Short mmCIF file of C-alpha atoms in Angstrom, two decimals:
data_model
loop_
_atom_site.label_atom_id
_atom_site.label_comp_id
_atom_site.label_asym_id
_atom_site.label_seq_id
_atom_site.Cartn_x
_atom_site.Cartn_y
_atom_site.Cartn_z
CA ALA A 1 -50.49 74.85 47.80
CA ASP A 2 -49.76 74.96 51.54
CA PRO A 3 -53.08 74.43 53.37
CA THR A 4 -51.79 76.59 56.24
CA HIS A 5 -51.82 79.65 53.97
CA ARG A 6 -54.69 78.88 51.62
CA PHE A 7 -57.28 81.36 50.29
CA GLY A 8 -60.48 80.84 48.32
CA VAL A 9 -61.07 82.72 45.06
CA ARG A 10 -64.23 83.49 43.11
CA VAL A 11 -63.81 84.72 39.53
CA ILE A 12 -66.58 86.32 37.46
CA ASN A 13 -65.74 86.82 33.78
CA GLU A 14 -67.16 88.22 30.59
CA PHE A 15 -65.87 85.41 28.34
CA ALA A 16 -65.86 81.62 28.59
CA TRP A 17 -62.19 81.39 27.65
CA GLN A 18 -61.35 83.55 30.63
CA ASN A 19 -63.23 81.10 32.84
CA LEU A 20 -61.01 78.37 31.42
CA PHE A 21 -57.94 80.50 32.16
CA ALA A 22 -59.02 80.90 35.79
CA GLN A 23 -59.68 77.16 36.01
CA GLN A 24 -56.17 76.46 34.78
CA LEU A 25 -54.11 79.06 36.62
CA PHE A 26 -55.67 78.96 40.09
CA ARG A 27 -55.40 75.81 42.16
CA ARG A 28 -58.46 73.64 41.59
CA PRO A 29 -60.35 72.68 44.75
CA THR A 30 -61.45 69.09 45.30
CA ASP A 31 -65.14 68.21 45.53
CA THR A 32 -64.75 68.00 49.30
CA GLU A 33 -63.13 71.44 49.46
CA LEU A 34 -65.91 72.91 47.30
CA GLU A 35 -68.50 71.89 49.89
CA THR A 36 -67.03 74.39 52.35
CA HIS A 37 -65.46 76.79 49.84
CA GLU A 38 -65.46 80.45 50.83
CA ALA A 39 -64.38 83.24 48.51
CA ASP A 40 -61.72 85.23 50.33
CA PHE A 41 -61.05 87.12 47.05
CA LEU A 42 -63.57 88.25 44.44
CA VAL A 43 -62.22 88.94 40.94
CA ILE A 44 -64.50 90.59 38.38
CA ALA A 45 -63.04 90.83 34.85
CA MET A 46 -64.86 93.09 32.36
CA PRO A 47 -62.79 93.52 29.17
CA GLY A 48 -65.65 95.31 27.46
CA LEU A 49 -65.81 98.09 30.06
CA LEU A 50 -63.30 100.71 28.97
CA GLY A 51 -61.91 103.33 31.29
CA ASN A 52 -61.75 106.95 30.17
CA PRO A 53 -58.18 108.26 30.53
CA LYS A 54 -59.37 111.88 30.68
CA THR A 55 -62.15 111.58 33.24
CA ASP A 56 -60.83 108.58 35.22
CA GLY A 57 -57.22 109.71 35.52
CA LEU A 58 -55.85 106.63 33.73
CA ASN A 59 -52.89 106.17 31.39
CA SER A 60 -55.00 104.08 29.00
CA GLU A 61 -58.44 102.52 28.73
CA ALA A 62 -57.30 99.60 30.92
CA PHE A 63 -57.64 99.50 34.72
CA ILE A 64 -56.93 96.97 37.48
CA LEU A 65 -58.32 98.06 40.85
CA LEU A 66 -57.49 96.26 44.10
CA HIS A 67 -59.23 96.90 47.41
CA LEU A 68 -56.97 95.29 50.03
CA THR A 69 -59.57 95.51 52.81
CA LYS A 70 -62.62 94.30 50.90
CA ARG A 71 -60.39 91.91 48.89
CA ILE A 72 -62.19 92.80 45.68
CA ILE A 73 -60.47 93.13 42.31
CA LEU A 74 -62.01 94.92 39.29
CA ILE A 75 -60.39 94.50 35.87
CA GLY A 76 -61.56 96.37 32.79
CA GLY A 77 -60.47 97.60 29.40
CA THR A 78 -58.10 94.70 28.72
CA HIS A 79 -58.63 91.19 27.34
CA TYR A 80 -55.25 90.09 28.72
CA ALA A 81 -56.14 87.19 31.03
CA GLY A 82 -52.88 87.46 32.94
CA GLU A 83 -54.27 90.42 34.86
CA MET A 84 -56.54 88.03 36.76
CA LYS A 85 -53.75 85.96 38.22
CA LYS A 86 -51.37 88.90 38.68
CA SER A 87 -53.95 90.89 40.64
CA VAL A 88 -54.55 87.98 43.02
CA PHE A 89 -50.78 87.57 43.27
CA SER A 90 -50.51 91.24 44.25
CA MET A 91 -53.13 90.70 46.96
CA LEU A 92 -51.20 87.68 48.27
CA ASN A 93 -47.95 89.66 48.29
CA TYR A 94 -49.53 91.91 50.89
CA LEU A 95 -51.22 89.21 52.98
CA MET A 96 -48.43 86.61 52.89
CA ALA A 97 -45.85 89.09 54.19
CA LYS A 98 -48.14 89.67 57.17
CA GLN A 99 -47.96 85.91 57.83
CA ASN A 100 -44.14 85.85 57.72
CA VAL A 101 -44.16 84.21 54.30
CA LEU A 102 -41.85 85.69 51.65
CA PRO A 103 -43.97 85.99 48.47
CA MET A 104 -41.86 85.57 45.35
CA HIS A 105 -42.32 86.35 41.67
CA GLY A 106 -40.33 83.33 40.58
CA ALA A 107 -40.34 79.68 39.51
CA ALA A 108 -39.34 76.65 41.56
CA ASN A 109 -38.33 73.07 40.88
CA MET A 110 -36.80 70.15 42.76
CA ASP A 111 -34.42 67.30 41.99
CA ALA A 112 -34.86 63.63 42.85
CA ASP A 113 -33.01 64.13 46.15
CA GLY A 114 -35.42 66.84 47.30
CA ASN A 115 -33.16 69.82 46.61
CA THR A 116 -35.27 72.85 45.69
CA ALA A 117 -34.19 75.69 43.37
CA LEU A 118 -35.76 79.12 42.88
CA PHE A 119 -35.69 81.15 39.66
CA PHE A 120 -36.34 84.90 39.66
CA GLY A 121 -36.58 86.99 36.51
CA LEU A 122 -38.71 89.50 34.68
CA SER A 123 -40.57 88.72 31.47
CA GLY A 124 -38.29 87.51 28.69
CA THR A 125 -35.40 86.35 30.88
CA GLY A 126 -36.16 82.62 30.52
CA LYS A 127 -37.67 81.92 33.93
CA THR A 128 -40.40 79.58 32.65
CA SER A 129 -38.20 77.84 30.06
CA LEU A 130 -35.29 77.20 32.43
CA SER A 131 -37.42 76.00 35.34
CA ALA A 132 -39.18 73.43 33.08
CA ASP A 133 -36.27 70.99 33.26
CA PRO A 134 -37.03 67.38 32.22
CA LYS A 135 -34.45 66.19 34.78
CA ARG A 136 -36.16 67.99 37.66
CA PHE A 137 -39.67 68.17 39.13
CA LEU A 138 -41.54 71.42 38.50
CA ILE A 139 -43.15 73.01 41.56
CA GLY A 140 -44.40 76.03 39.64
CA ASP A 141 -43.34 78.57 37.03
CA ASP A 142 -44.24 81.99 38.42
CA GLU A 143 -45.53 82.64 41.95
CA HIS A 144 -44.41 81.06 45.23
CA GLY A 145 -44.11 81.58 48.95
CA TRP A 146 -41.16 80.78 51.23
CA SER A 147 -42.36 79.98 54.75
CA ASP A 148 -40.67 78.52 57.83
CA ASP A 149 -41.46 75.09 56.38
CA GLY A 150 -40.14 75.60 52.85
CA VAL A 151 -41.34 76.71 49.41
CA PHE A 152 -44.89 76.33 48.07
CA ASN A 153 -46.66 77.24 44.83
CA PHE A 154 -49.46 79.80 44.70
CA GLU A 155 -50.87 78.51 41.41
CA GLY A 156 -52.32 75.48 39.68
CA GLY A 157 -51.00 76.20 36.20
CA CYS A 158 -48.32 77.80 34.04
CA TYR A 159 -48.39 80.94 31.90
CA ALA A 160 -45.49 80.66 29.47
CA LYS A 161 -44.22 83.11 26.87
CA THR A 162 -44.30 81.44 23.45
CA ILE A 163 -42.45 83.90 21.22
CA ARG A 164 -39.96 81.82 19.16
CA LEU A 165 -40.95 78.70 21.11
CA SER A 166 -39.41 75.53 19.67
CA GLN A 167 -39.81 71.84 20.36
CA GLU A 168 -36.03 71.47 20.49
CA ASN A 169 -35.30 74.16 23.10
CA GLU A 170 -38.51 73.98 25.21
CA PRO A 171 -39.84 70.43 24.77
CA GLN A 172 -41.96 70.42 27.92
CA ILE A 173 -43.73 73.70 27.18
CA TRP A 174 -44.18 72.66 23.54
CA SER A 175 -45.87 69.39 24.58
CA ALA A 176 -48.04 71.13 27.19
CA ILE A 177 -49.75 73.27 24.54
CA ARG A 178 -52.44 70.83 23.49
CA PHE A 179 -56.20 70.45 23.74
CA GLY A 180 -57.45 72.50 26.70
CA ALA A 181 -54.54 74.95 26.68
CA ILE A 182 -55.10 78.63 25.90
CA VAL A 183 -52.89 80.70 23.62
CA GLU A 184 -53.02 84.50 23.68
CA ASN A 185 -51.75 86.90 21.02
CA VAL A 186 -50.36 84.00 18.96
CA VAL A 187 -50.84 84.31 15.19
CA MET A 188 -52.73 81.34 13.71
CA ASP A 189 -53.03 80.33 10.07
CA PRO A 190 -56.77 80.72 9.27
CA ASN A 191 -56.74 77.70 6.95
CA THR A 192 -54.47 75.14 8.62
CA ARG A 193 -55.00 76.46 12.18
CA GLU A 194 -51.27 76.03 12.72
CA LEU A 195 -49.76 78.36 15.35
CA ASP A 196 -46.90 80.61 14.32
CA TYR A 197 -44.69 81.02 17.38
CA GLU A 198 -42.11 82.97 15.37
CA SER A 199 -44.51 85.81 14.57
CA ASP A 200 -44.49 88.99 16.62
CA ARG A 201 -47.03 90.68 14.35
CA LEU A 202 -49.38 91.34 17.27
CA THR A 203 -46.79 91.57 20.06
CA GLU A 204 -43.77 89.72 21.42
CA ASN A 205 -45.83 89.05 24.54
CA THR A 206 -47.41 85.86 23.20
CA ARG A 207 -48.57 83.43 25.87
CA ALA A 208 -49.84 79.94 26.61
CA ALA A 209 -51.78 78.90 29.71
CA TYR A 210 -52.07 75.26 30.75
CA PRO A 211 -52.56 73.23 33.94
CA LEU A 212 -49.49 72.30 35.96
CA GLU A 213 -50.19 68.62 35.34
CA SER A 214 -49.57 69.18 31.62
CA ILE A 215 -45.88 69.17 32.59
CA PRO A 216 -45.27 65.42 33.06
CA ASN A 217 -42.72 65.79 35.89
CA SER A 218 -44.56 68.45 37.89
CA LEU A 219 -45.19 68.03 41.61
CA PRO A 220 -48.95 67.76 42.20
CA ASP A 221 -48.78 68.99 45.80
CA GLY A 222 -46.78 72.10 44.77
CA ILE A 223 -44.59 72.01 47.88
CA GLY A 224 -40.79 72.00 48.13
CA THR A 225 -38.04 72.20 50.72
CA HIS A 226 -35.95 75.23 51.63
CA PRO A 227 -33.95 76.08 48.49
CA ASN A 228 -30.33 75.03 48.16
CA ALA A 229 -29.89 77.34 45.14
CA ILE A 230 -31.44 80.59 43.95
CA ILE A 231 -31.06 81.87 40.39
CA PHE A 232 -31.53 85.54 39.46
CA LEU A 233 -32.10 85.80 35.71
CA THR A 234 -31.45 88.91 33.65
CA ALA A 235 -31.45 89.47 29.90
CA ASP A 236 -28.74 92.12 29.63
CA ALA A 237 -29.02 93.57 26.12
CA PHE A 238 -25.84 95.62 26.60
CA GLY A 239 -23.45 92.66 26.80
CA VAL A 240 -22.00 93.77 30.14
CA LEU A 241 -22.97 91.26 32.83
CA PRO A 242 -21.26 87.86 32.94
CA PRO A 243 -23.24 84.80 31.82
CA ILE A 244 -23.04 83.48 35.40
CA ALA A 245 -21.78 84.84 38.71
CA ARG A 246 -22.13 83.89 42.37
CA LEU A 247 -23.52 86.45 44.81
CA THR A 248 -22.83 87.02 48.48
CA ARG A 249 -25.82 87.49 50.79
CA GLU A 250 -25.45 91.27 50.57
CA GLN A 251 -25.07 91.16 46.78
CA ALA A 252 -28.16 88.94 46.60
CA MET A 253 -30.18 91.52 48.50
CA TYR A 254 -28.77 94.31 46.30
CA HIS A 255 -29.69 92.58 43.04
CA PHE A 256 -33.06 91.48 44.45
CA LEU A 257 -33.84 95.13 45.18
CA SER A 258 -32.47 96.22 41.78
CA GLY A 259 -34.36 93.63 39.71
CA TYR A 260 -32.48 94.55 36.56
CA THR A 261 -33.09 93.36 33.02
CA SER A 262 -33.31 94.91 29.57
CA LYS A 263 -36.81 95.66 28.38
CA LEU A 264 -36.99 94.32 24.84
CA ALA A 265 -39.06 95.52 21.90
CA GLY A 266 -42.66 94.33 22.06
CA THR A 267 -42.70 93.53 25.78
CA GLU A 268 -44.60 96.71 26.57
CA ARG A 269 -46.47 99.28 24.54
CA GLY A 270 -44.19 101.90 23.00
CA VAL A 271 -40.91 100.02 23.53
CA THR A 272 -39.10 99.78 20.18
CA HIS A 273 -35.46 99.43 21.29
CA PRO A 274 -33.85 97.65 24.26
CA GLU A 275 -33.66 99.78 27.38
CA SER A 276 -32.65 99.19 31.00
CA THR A 277 -35.42 98.49 33.45
CA PHE A 278 -35.24 98.02 37.20
CA SER A 279 -38.11 96.32 39.00
CA ALA A 280 -37.54 95.60 42.69
CA CYS A 281 -38.20 92.02 43.79
CA PHE A 282 -38.27 91.15 40.06
CA GLY A 283 -41.84 92.43 39.83
CA GLN A 284 -42.24 95.63 41.84
CA VAL A 285 -45.65 96.49 40.39
CA PHE A 286 -47.07 93.38 42.12
CA PHE A 287 -45.69 94.14 45.61
CA PRO A 288 -47.80 96.58 47.68
CA LEU A 289 -45.32 96.96 50.57
CA SER A 290 -41.92 98.64 50.44
CA PRO A 291 -39.40 96.53 48.46
CA ILE A 292 -37.08 96.76 51.47
CA VAL A 293 -39.58 94.65 53.47
CA TYR A 294 -39.28 91.78 51.00
CA ALA A 295 -35.50 92.17 50.57
CA GLU A 296 -34.97 91.96 54.33
CA MET A 297 -37.17 88.86 54.45
CA LEU A 298 -34.94 87.32 51.78
CA GLY A 299 -31.82 88.34 53.71
CA ASP A 300 -33.20 86.77 56.90
CA ARG A 301 -33.82 83.49 55.09
CA LEU A 302 -30.35 83.47 53.55
CA LYS A 303 -28.94 83.99 57.05
CA GLN A 304 -31.09 81.14 58.41
CA HIS A 305 -30.02 78.87 55.54
CA PRO A 306 -26.34 79.70 54.85
CA GLU A 307 -25.99 76.66 52.59
CA THR A 308 -28.27 78.34 50.03
CA GLN A 309 -26.19 79.69 47.14
CA VAL A 310 -27.36 82.58 44.97
CA PHE A 311 -26.32 83.03 41.33
CA LEU A 312 -26.87 85.81 38.81
CA ILE A 313 -27.30 84.38 35.29
CA ASN A 314 -27.38 86.59 32.22
CA THR A 315 -29.51 85.12 29.42
CA GLY A 316 -28.93 88.21 27.25
CA TRP A 317 -26.04 89.28 25.04
CA VAL A 318 -22.27 88.70 24.92
CA GLY A 319 -19.59 90.09 22.62
CA GLY A 320 -21.30 93.45 22.38
CA PRO A 321 -24.71 95.04 22.87
CA TYR A 322 -27.91 94.11 21.07
CA GLY A 323 -27.30 94.48 17.33
CA VAL A 324 -23.54 93.91 17.67
CA GLY A 325 -23.04 90.89 19.90
CA HIS A 326 -25.15 87.75 20.03
CA ARG A 327 -27.52 86.21 22.55
CA ILE A 328 -26.04 83.55 24.80
CA PRO A 329 -27.04 80.12 23.39
CA ILE A 330 -29.67 78.51 25.59
CA GLN A 331 -27.60 75.30 25.63
CA TYR A 332 -24.85 77.19 27.49
CA THR A 333 -27.36 78.78 29.82
CA ARG A 334 -28.84 75.38 30.65
CA ALA A 335 -25.34 74.03 31.35
CA MET A 336 -24.63 76.94 33.71
CA VAL A 337 -27.95 76.47 35.51
CA SER A 338 -27.23 72.73 35.89
CA ALA A 339 -23.77 73.45 37.31
CA ALA A 340 -25.25 75.91 39.81
CA LEU A 341 -27.92 73.45 40.92
CA ASN A 342 -25.93 70.23 41.11
CA GLY A 343 -23.14 71.66 43.27
CA HIS A 344 -20.36 71.80 40.65
CA LEU A 345 -19.82 75.49 41.41
CA LYS A 346 -19.86 75.17 45.17
CA HIS A 347 -16.10 74.83 45.60
CA GLY A 348 -14.76 76.13 42.27
CA ASN A 349 -12.38 79.02 41.72
CA TYR A 350 -13.83 82.50 41.18
CA HIS A 351 -12.60 85.99 40.38
CA PRO A 352 -14.47 89.26 41.01
CA HIS A 353 -15.85 91.45 38.25
CA PRO A 354 -13.85 94.70 38.40
CA ILE A 355 -16.95 96.93 38.42
CA PHE A 356 -19.94 94.84 39.54
CA LYS A 357 -17.88 92.85 42.09
CA VAL A 358 -19.91 89.68 41.52
CA TRP A 359 -17.89 86.44 41.58
CA ILE A 360 -17.28 84.88 38.14
CA PRO A 361 -16.38 81.16 38.01
CA ASN A 362 -13.18 80.33 36.15
CA GLU A 363 -14.83 77.33 34.54
CA VAL A 364 -18.24 75.72 34.14
CA PRO A 365 -18.68 72.17 32.80
CA GLY A 366 -19.92 72.19 29.21
CA VAL A 367 -19.27 75.92 28.66
CA LEU A 368 -16.36 77.52 26.79
CA SER A 369 -14.24 79.31 29.38
CA GLU A 370 -13.79 82.46 27.25
CA ILE A 371 -17.55 83.11 27.24
CA LEU A 372 -17.61 83.37 31.06
CA ASP A 373 -15.71 86.67 31.15
CA PRO A 374 -17.79 89.23 29.21
CA LYS A 375 -14.85 91.58 28.58
CA ARG A 376 -12.95 88.87 26.68
CA MET A 377 -15.87 88.50 24.27
CA TRP A 378 -15.72 92.13 23.13
CA GLN A 379 -13.34 93.05 20.32
CA ASP A 380 -12.63 96.42 21.98
CA PRO A 381 -11.94 96.11 25.75
CA ASP A 382 -12.13 99.88 26.21
CA ALA A 383 -15.59 99.95 24.62
CA TYR A 384 -16.65 97.20 27.04
CA ALA A 385 -15.37 99.22 30.02
CA LEU A 386 -17.33 102.29 28.92
CA GLN A 387 -20.50 100.26 28.47
CA ALA A 388 -20.01 98.56 31.84
CA GLN A 389 -19.54 101.91 33.57
CA LYS A 390 -22.66 103.26 31.89
CA LEU A 391 -24.74 100.35 33.18
CA ALA A 392 -23.14 100.63 36.63
CA ARG A 393 -24.20 104.28 36.84
CA GLN A 394 -27.77 103.25 36.09
CA PHE A 395 -27.62 100.67 38.92
CA ILE A 396 -26.25 103.27 41.34
CA GLN A 397 -28.81 105.89 40.33
CA ASN A 398 -31.69 103.44 40.68
CA PHE A 399 -30.50 102.25 44.11
CA LYS A 400 -30.66 105.77 45.56
CA GLN A 401 -34.36 105.15 46.27
CA PHE A 402 -33.33 102.59 48.91
CA ALA A 403 -31.45 105.02 51.13
CA LYS A 404 -32.90 103.42 54.26
CA ILE A 405 -31.36 100.01 53.55
CA ASP A 406 -28.37 98.74 55.54
CA PRO A 407 -25.23 100.48 54.12
CA GLU A 408 -23.59 97.05 53.68
CA ILE A 409 -26.24 96.23 51.08
CA ALA A 410 -25.68 99.44 49.11
CA GLU A 411 -21.92 98.85 49.18
CA ALA A 412 -22.43 95.43 47.62
CA GLY A 413 -23.39 97.08 44.33
CA PRO A 414 -21.11 98.19 41.48
CA SER A 415 -18.43 100.82 41.87
CA PHE A 416 -15.63 102.29 39.75
CA GLY A 417 -13.07 105.06 39.89
#
């Protein structure tokens, strides 16, 4: 969206619907821009060309090949259109960092006073749903850059998960799925042509792609100010992390490098039960450089903009792990996000989590106070402590790969006796 950092893309596809996907997800050039358009990136998508795992050294028949010097991307063996945008995103994550722009796998929106918020989170954490707020202006739902001038969108569309989508909980996304939108992996009644968003018969990774302008309160220019709030989203299926907590700068860098969430059934092939997953920068597979490079860029920006507050919000389970507890109602999550963004939590009272050390607010408007402390929601406090220690060990073990990071960052993580 920022002309200072703009690249041209040419996409060659096997199917017409993939052309429509590219038209929707990449920013559409004006007629004037097309007259001088140059393809900095070439994307060739060939779903019908299958790789051979035995002879090609692949894990499956799918392959996504990026040549950073030639700026060519080859995609084969998969009909999943998201690989087109994610491969270009990966290319940008290399090039933007070289231009002192922090590339981010996250959403962004802005309020009427020009206050920008960022949302980071892996698939299934609610990033798209929570950033599509009817009271705020959507900058973008997935990929952005943070430059010396502020935040800007990389894309021209949205790519929302639709599993269990409802008009009540996600009205903007629901309304955006209309003529011209693309749905992937969504079961459709062959007679009525009605879409069944509840069905996970094919996969839980059901998707809808639509232009940014399908969200009525989106910002056409895709540019925002420096953020006043940053939200890290996690769907903790073990019921350990608090529904909301404030992070120090060092804790923000720690959790940015950790990129924790619970991988849920259906998100990836072979996953049948929830399991912990750590993905640095909340999307490590898309970032070619060391995660420490991006974390230090984030830390530098938080130092330059000390008024920016960072919050960790758990959209997962409370009262016990998956199968015992229950998922945090989205109405509560929305209330917590609103409180974080509108400044209600700026001067409130907090207490530290005994193991993860993040700062838990004593109260949040519109949220029952007992739900804020995860330990109080478990029937057996000792069982909670054991589960919390188990997750903390996984954090500590995962963070060992970042031995070269400033010791203050490592010390900002969980600890217990």
